[in-house]
Tab-separated table of C-alpha atoms in Angstrom:
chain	number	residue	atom	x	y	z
V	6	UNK	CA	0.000	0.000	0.000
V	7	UNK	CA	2.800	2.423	1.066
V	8	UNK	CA	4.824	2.101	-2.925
V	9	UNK	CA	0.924	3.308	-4.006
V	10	UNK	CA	1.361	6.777	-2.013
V	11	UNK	CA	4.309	8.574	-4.254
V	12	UNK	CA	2.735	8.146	-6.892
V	13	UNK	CA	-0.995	9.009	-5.889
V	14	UNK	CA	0.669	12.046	-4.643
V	15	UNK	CA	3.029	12.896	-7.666
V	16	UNK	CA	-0.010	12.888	-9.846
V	17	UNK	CA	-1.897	15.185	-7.471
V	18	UNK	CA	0.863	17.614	-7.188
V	19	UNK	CA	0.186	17.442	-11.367
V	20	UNK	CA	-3.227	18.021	-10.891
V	21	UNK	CA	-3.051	20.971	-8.643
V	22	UNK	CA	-1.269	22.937	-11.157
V	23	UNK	CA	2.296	22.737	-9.602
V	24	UNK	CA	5.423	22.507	-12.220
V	25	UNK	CA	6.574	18.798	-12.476
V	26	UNK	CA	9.226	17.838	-10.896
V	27	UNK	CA	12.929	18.523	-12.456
V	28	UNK	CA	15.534	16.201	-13.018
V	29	UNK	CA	19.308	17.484	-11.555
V	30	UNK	CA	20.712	16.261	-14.657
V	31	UNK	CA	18.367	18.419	-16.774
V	32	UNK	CA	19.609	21.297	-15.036
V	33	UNK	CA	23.337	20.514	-16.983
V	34	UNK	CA	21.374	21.058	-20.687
V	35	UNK	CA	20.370	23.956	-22.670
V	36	UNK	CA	17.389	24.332	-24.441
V	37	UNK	CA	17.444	25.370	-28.125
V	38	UNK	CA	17.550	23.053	-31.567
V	39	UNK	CA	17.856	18.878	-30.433
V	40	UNK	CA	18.790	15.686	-33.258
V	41	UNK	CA	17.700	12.805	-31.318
V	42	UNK	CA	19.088	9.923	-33.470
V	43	UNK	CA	17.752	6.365	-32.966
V	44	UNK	CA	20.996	4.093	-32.293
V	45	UNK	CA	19.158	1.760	-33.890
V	46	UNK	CA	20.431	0.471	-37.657
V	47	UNK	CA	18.850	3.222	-39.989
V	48	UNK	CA	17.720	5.244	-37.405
V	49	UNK	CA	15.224	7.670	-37.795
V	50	UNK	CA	16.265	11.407	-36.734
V	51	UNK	CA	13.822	14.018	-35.066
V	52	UNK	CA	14.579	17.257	-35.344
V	53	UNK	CA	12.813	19.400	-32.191
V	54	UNK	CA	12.732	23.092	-30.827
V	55	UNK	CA	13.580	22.318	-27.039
V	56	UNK	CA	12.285	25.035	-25.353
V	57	UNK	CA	11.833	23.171	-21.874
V	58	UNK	CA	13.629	20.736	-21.286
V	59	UNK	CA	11.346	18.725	-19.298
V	60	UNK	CA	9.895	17.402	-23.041
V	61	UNK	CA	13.174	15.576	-23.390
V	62	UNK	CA	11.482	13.093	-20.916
V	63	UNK	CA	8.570	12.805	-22.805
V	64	UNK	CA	9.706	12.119	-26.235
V	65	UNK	CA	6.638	10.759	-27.706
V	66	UNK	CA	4.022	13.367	-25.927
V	67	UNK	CA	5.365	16.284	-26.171
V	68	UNK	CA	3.031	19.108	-25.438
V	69	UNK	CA	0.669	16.589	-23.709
V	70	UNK	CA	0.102	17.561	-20.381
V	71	UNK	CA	1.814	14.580	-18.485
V	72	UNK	CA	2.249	13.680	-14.799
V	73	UNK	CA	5.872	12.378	-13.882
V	74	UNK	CA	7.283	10.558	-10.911
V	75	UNK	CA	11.067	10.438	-10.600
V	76	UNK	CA	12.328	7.052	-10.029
V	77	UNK	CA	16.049	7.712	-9.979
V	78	UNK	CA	17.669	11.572	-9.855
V	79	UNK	CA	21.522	12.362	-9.919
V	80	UNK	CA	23.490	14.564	-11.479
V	81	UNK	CA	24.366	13.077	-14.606
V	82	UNK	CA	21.769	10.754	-14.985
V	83	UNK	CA	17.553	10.196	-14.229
V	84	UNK	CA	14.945	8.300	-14.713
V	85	UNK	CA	10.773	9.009	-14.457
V	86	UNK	CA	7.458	7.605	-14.975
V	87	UNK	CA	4.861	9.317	-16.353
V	88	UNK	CA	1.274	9.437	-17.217
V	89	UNK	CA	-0.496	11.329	-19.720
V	90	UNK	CA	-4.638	11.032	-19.683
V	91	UNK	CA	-5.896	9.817	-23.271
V	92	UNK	CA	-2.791	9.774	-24.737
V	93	UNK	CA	-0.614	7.135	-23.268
V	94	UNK	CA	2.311	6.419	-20.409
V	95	UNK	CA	5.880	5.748	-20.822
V	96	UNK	CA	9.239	5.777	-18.457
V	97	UNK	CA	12.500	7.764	-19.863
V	98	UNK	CA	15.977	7.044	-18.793
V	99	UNK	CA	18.408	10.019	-19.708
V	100	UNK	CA	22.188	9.571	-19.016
V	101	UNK	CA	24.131	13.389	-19.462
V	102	UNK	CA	27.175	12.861	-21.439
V	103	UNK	CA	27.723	17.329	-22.027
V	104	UNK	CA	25.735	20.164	-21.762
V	105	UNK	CA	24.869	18.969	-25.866
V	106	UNK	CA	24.690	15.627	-25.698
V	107	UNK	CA	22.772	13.172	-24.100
V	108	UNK	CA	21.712	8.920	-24.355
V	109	UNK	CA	17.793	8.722	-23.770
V	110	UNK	CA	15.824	5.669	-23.565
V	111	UNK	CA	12.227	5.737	-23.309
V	112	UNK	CA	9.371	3.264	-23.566
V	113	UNK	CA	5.593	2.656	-23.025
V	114	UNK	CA	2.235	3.567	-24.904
V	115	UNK	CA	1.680	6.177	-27.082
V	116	UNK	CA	-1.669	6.524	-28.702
V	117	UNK	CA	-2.810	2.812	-27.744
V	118	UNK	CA	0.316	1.602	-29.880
V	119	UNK	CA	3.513	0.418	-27.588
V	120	UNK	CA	6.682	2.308	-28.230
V	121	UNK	CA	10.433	1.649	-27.398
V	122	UNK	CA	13.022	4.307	-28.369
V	123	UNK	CA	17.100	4.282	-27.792
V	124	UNK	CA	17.921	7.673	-28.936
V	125	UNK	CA	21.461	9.892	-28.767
V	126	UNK	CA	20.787	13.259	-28.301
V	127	UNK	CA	22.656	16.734	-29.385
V	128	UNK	CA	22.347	20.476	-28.931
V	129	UNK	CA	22.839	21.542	-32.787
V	130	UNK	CA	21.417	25.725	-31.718
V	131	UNK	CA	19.000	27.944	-31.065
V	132	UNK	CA	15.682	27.088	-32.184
V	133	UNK	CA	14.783	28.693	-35.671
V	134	UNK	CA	13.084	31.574	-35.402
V	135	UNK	CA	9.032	31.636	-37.053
């Protein structure tokens, strides 16, 4: 009953409108223009504006308004849980190689579909300008 509790409240700290909670190791990037390469063979490449890095965790619903628990936080490295209503769940590990480049693994359900994603990271600039 007790492993229910940080999670029941993580999602009710969501709920009340607080700011999720932040990672150390995001604290070491920068926002701005992100490649996140699969490491896979012929990997696909996504090319996002960053603006907070807190998407980074959330890969595959970004924008969705999400509710995270942090399972593991250290300075170079983190890992959370999160839950998105109607559009899916996932967990993301992130390892911090440089301010620019990170390893990210993520996995879970995205749109009803399952999803598993091993993904290297880097800081090519500032986000283009509209």
């Amino acid at each position: 009953m007790l492993a229910i509790l940080p999670v029941v409240m993580a999602t009710s700290n969501a709920d009340a409108g607080e700011q999720p909670p932040v990672l150390a190791a995001l604290g070491r990037l920068e926002p701005g223009q992100w490649d996140l390469r699969s490491r896979d063979p012929n990997g696909a490449l996504m090319r996002l504006c960053i603006r907070d890095l807190q998407d980074l965790l959330q890969v595959r619903h970004i924008g969705k308004s999400c509710s995270q628990f942090v399972v593991e936080d250290r300075p170079m490295r983190g890992s959370v849980t999160y839950a998105c209503p109607r559009a899916g769940h996932g967990r993301t590990d992130i390892r911090i190689e440089t301010s620019r480049l990170i390893q990210l693994s993520s996995q879970g359900v995205a749109d009803g579909l399952p999803f598993a994603l091993n993904l290297e990271g880097r800081r090519t600039g500032e986000c283009a300008r509209r």
